[in-house]
Coordinates of N, CA and C in Angstrom, one line a residue:
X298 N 58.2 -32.6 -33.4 CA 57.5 -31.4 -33.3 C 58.6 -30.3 -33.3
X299 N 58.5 -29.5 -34.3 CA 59.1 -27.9 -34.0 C 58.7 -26.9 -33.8
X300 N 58.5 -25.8 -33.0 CA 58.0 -24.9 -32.9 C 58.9 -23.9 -33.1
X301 N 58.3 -22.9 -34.1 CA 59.3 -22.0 -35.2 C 58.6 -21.0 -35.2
X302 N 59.8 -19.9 -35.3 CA 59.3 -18.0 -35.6 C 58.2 -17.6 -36.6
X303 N 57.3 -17.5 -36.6 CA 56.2 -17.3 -37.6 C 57.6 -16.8 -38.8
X304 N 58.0 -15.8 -38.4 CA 59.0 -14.8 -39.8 C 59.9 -16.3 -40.4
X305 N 59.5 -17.7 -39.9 CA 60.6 -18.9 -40.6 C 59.6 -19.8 -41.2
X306 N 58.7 -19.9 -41.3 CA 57.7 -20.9 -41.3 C 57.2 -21.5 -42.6
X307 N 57.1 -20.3 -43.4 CA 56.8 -20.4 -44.8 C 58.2 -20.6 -45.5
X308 N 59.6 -20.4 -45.6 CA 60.3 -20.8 -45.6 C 60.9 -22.5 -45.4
X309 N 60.8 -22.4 -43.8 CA 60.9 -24.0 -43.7 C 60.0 -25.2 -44.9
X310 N 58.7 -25.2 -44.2 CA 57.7 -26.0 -45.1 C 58.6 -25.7 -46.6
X311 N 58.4 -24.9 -47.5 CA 59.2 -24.9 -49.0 C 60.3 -25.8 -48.8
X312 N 61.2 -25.7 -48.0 CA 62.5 -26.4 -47.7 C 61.8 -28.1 -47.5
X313 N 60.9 -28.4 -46.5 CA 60.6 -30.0 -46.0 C 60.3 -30.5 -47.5
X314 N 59.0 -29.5 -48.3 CA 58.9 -30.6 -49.6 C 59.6 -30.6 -50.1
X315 N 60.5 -29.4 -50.3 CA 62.0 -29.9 -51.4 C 62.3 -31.5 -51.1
X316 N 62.4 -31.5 -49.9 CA 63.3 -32.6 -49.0 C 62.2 -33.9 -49.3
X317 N 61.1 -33.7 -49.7 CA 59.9 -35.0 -49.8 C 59.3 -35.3 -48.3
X318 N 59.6 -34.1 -47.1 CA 59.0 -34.5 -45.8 C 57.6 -33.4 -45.8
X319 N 56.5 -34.0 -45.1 CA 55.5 -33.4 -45.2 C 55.5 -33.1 -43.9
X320 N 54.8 -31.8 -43.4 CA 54.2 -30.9 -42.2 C 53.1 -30.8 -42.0
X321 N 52.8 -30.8 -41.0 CA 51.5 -30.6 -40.1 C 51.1 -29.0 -39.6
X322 N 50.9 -27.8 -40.1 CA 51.0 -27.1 -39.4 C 49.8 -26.5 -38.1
X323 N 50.2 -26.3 -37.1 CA 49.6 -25.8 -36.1 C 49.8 -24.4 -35.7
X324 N 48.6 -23.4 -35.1 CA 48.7 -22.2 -34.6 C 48.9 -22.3 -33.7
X325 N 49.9 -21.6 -33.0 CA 50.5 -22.0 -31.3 C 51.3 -20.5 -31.3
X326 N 51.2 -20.2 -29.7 CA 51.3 -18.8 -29.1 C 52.1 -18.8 -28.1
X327 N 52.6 -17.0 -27.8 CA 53.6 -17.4 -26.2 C 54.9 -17.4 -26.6
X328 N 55.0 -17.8 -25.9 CA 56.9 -17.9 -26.2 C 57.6 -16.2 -25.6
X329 N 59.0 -15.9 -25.5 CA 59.3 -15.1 -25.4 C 59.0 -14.0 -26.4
X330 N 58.6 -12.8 -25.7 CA 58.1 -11.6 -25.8 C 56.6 -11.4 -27.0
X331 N 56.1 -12.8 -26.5 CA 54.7 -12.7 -26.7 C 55.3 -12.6 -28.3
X332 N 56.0 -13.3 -29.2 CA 56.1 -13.5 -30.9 C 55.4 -14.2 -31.2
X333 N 55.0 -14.1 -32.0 CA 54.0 -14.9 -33.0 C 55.1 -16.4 -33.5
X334 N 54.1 -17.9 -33.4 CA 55.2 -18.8 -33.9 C 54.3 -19.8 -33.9
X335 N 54.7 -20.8 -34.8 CA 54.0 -22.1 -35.4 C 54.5 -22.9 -34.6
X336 N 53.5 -24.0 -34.5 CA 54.2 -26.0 -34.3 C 53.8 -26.3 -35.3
X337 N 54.8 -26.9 -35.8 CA 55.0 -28.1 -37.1 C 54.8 -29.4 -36.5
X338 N 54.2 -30.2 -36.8 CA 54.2 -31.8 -36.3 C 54.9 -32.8 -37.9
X339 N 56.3 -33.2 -37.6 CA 57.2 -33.9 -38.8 C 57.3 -35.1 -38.5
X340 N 56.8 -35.6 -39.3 CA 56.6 -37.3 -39.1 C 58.1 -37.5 -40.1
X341 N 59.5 -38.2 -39.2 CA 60.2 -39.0 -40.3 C 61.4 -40.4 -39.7
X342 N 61.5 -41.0 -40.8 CA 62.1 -42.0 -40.0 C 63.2 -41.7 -39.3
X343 N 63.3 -42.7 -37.9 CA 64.9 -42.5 -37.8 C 66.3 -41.8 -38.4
X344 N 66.6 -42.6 -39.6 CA 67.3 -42.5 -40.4 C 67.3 -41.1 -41.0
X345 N 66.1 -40.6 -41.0 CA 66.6 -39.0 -41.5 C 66.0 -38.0 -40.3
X346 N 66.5 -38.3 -39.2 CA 66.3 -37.4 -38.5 C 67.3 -36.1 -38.3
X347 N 68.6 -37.2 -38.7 CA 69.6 -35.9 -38.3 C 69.4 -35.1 -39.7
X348 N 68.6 -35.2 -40.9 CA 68.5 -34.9 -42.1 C 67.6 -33.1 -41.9
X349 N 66.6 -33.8 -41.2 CA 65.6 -33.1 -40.6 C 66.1 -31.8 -39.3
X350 N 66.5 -32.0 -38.7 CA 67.3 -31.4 -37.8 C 68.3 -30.0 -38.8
X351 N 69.1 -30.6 -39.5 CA 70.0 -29.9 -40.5 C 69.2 -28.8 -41.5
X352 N 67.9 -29.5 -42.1 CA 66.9 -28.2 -42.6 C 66.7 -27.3 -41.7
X353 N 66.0 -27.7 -40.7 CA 65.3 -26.8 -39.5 C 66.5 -26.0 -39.7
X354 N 67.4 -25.9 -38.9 CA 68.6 -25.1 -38.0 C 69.5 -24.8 -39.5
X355 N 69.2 -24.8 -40.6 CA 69.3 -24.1 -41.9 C 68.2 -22.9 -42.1
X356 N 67.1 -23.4 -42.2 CA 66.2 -22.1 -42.7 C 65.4 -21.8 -41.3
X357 N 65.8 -22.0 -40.0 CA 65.1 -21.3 -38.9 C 66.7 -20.4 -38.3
X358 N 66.4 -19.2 -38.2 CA 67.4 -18.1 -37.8 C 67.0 -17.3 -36.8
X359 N 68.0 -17.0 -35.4 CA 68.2 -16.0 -34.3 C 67.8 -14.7 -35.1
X360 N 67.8 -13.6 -34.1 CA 67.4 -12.4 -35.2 C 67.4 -11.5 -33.2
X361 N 68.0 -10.1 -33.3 CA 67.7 -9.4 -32.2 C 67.0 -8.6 -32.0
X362 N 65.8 -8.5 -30.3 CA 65.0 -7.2 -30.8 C 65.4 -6.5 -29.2
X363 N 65.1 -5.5 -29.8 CA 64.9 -4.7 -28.8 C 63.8 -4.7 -27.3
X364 N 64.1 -4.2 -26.3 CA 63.1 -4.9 -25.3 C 63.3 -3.8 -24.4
X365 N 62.3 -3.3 -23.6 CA 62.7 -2.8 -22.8 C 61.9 -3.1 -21.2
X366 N 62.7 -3.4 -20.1 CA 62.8 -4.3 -19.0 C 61.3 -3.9 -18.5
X367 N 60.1 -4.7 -18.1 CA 58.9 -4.4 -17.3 C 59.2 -4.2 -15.9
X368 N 60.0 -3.2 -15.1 CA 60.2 -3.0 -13.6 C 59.2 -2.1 -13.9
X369 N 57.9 -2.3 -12.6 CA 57.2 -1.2 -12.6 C 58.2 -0.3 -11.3
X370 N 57.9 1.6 -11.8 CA 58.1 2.5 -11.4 C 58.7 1.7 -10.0
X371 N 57.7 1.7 -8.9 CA 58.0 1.5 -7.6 C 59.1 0.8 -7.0
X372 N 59.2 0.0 -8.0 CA 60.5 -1.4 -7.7 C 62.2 -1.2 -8.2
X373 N 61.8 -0.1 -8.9 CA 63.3 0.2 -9.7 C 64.4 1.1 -8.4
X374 N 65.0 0.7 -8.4 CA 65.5 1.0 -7.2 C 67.6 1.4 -7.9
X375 N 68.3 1.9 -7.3 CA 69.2 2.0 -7.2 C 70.0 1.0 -7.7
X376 N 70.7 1.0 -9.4 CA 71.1 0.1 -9.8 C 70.3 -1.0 -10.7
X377 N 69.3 -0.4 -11.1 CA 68.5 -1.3 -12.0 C 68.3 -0.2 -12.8
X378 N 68.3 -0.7 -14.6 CA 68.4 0.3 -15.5 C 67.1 0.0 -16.1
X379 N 66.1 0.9 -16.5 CA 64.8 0.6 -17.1 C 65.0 1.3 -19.0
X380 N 66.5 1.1 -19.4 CA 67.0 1.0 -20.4 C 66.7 -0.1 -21.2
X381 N 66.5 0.2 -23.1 CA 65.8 -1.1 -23.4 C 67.5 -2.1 -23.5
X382 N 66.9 -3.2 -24.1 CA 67.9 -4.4 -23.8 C 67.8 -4.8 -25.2
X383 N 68.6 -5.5 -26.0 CA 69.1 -6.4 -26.8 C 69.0 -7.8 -26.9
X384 N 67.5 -8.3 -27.0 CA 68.0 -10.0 -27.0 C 67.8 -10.9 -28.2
X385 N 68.0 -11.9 -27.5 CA 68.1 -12.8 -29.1 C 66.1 -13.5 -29.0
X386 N 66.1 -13.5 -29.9 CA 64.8 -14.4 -30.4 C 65.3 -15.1 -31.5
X387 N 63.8 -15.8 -32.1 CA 63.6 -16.6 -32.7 C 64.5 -18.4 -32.9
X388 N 65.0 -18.6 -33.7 CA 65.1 -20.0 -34.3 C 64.1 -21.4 -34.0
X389 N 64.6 -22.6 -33.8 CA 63.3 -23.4 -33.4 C 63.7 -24.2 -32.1
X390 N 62.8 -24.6 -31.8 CA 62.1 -25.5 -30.5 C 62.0 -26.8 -30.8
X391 N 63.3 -28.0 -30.8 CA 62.9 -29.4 -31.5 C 62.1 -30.3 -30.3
X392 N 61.5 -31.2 -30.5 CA 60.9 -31.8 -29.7 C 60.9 -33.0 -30.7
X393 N 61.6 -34.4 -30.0 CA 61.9 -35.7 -30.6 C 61.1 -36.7 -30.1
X394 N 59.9 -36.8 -30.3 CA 59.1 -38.2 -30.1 C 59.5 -39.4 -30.6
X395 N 59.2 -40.0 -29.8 CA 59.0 -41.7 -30.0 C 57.4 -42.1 -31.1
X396 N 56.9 -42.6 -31.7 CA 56.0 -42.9 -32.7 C 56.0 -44.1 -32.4
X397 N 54.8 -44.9 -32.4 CA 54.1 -46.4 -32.4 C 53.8 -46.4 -33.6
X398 N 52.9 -45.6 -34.3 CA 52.4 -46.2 -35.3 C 51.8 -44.6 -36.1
X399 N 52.6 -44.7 -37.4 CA 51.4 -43.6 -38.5 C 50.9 -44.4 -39.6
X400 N 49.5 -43.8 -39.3 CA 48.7 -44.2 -40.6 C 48.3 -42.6 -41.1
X401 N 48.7 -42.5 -42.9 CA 48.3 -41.5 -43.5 C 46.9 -42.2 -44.7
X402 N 45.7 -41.6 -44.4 CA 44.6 -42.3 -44.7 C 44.0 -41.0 -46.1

């Protein structure tokens, strides 16, 4: 399972059929600063796992946004800056299951 930056998604998938792996996609939410982002469910064998791994972290990319810190008013105190911030988002989320058994019907 990977869970990816919506802004990678449509990209990826293009990349898995090149590759002959098929995706599952799912609508899934959350993540830092509330981004919009898919779960892919990638069924592949062992053997091309590190294959699979190597697309992902090819066509899913970091990217920075802008943020600015939620201290409400009351709490900001001396030495806390309510200046926005710089962080990193996106790329993916791998998650490596074990599989018993696929049947594609």
């Amino acid at each position: 399972m990977a869970v990816v930056q919506d802004a990678d998604v449509a990209g990826l998938i293009r990349v898995l059929a090149g590759a002959g792996l098929d995706a599952t996609k799912l609508a899934s939410s959350g993540g830092f600063l509330r981004e919009g982002n898919t779960t892919l469910m990638i069924g592949v064998p062992r053997a091309r796992l590190d294959e699979l791994k190597g697309l992902i972290a090819k066509s899913c990319r970091t990217r920075t946004r802008m943020m600015s810190p939620a201290i409400p008013l009351a709490e900001q105190g001396e030495g806390l800056s309510a200046e926005p911030l710089e962080v990193e988002v996106g790329g993916a989320v791998l998650f490596v299951l074990g599989l018993e058994e696929f049947v594609k019907v």
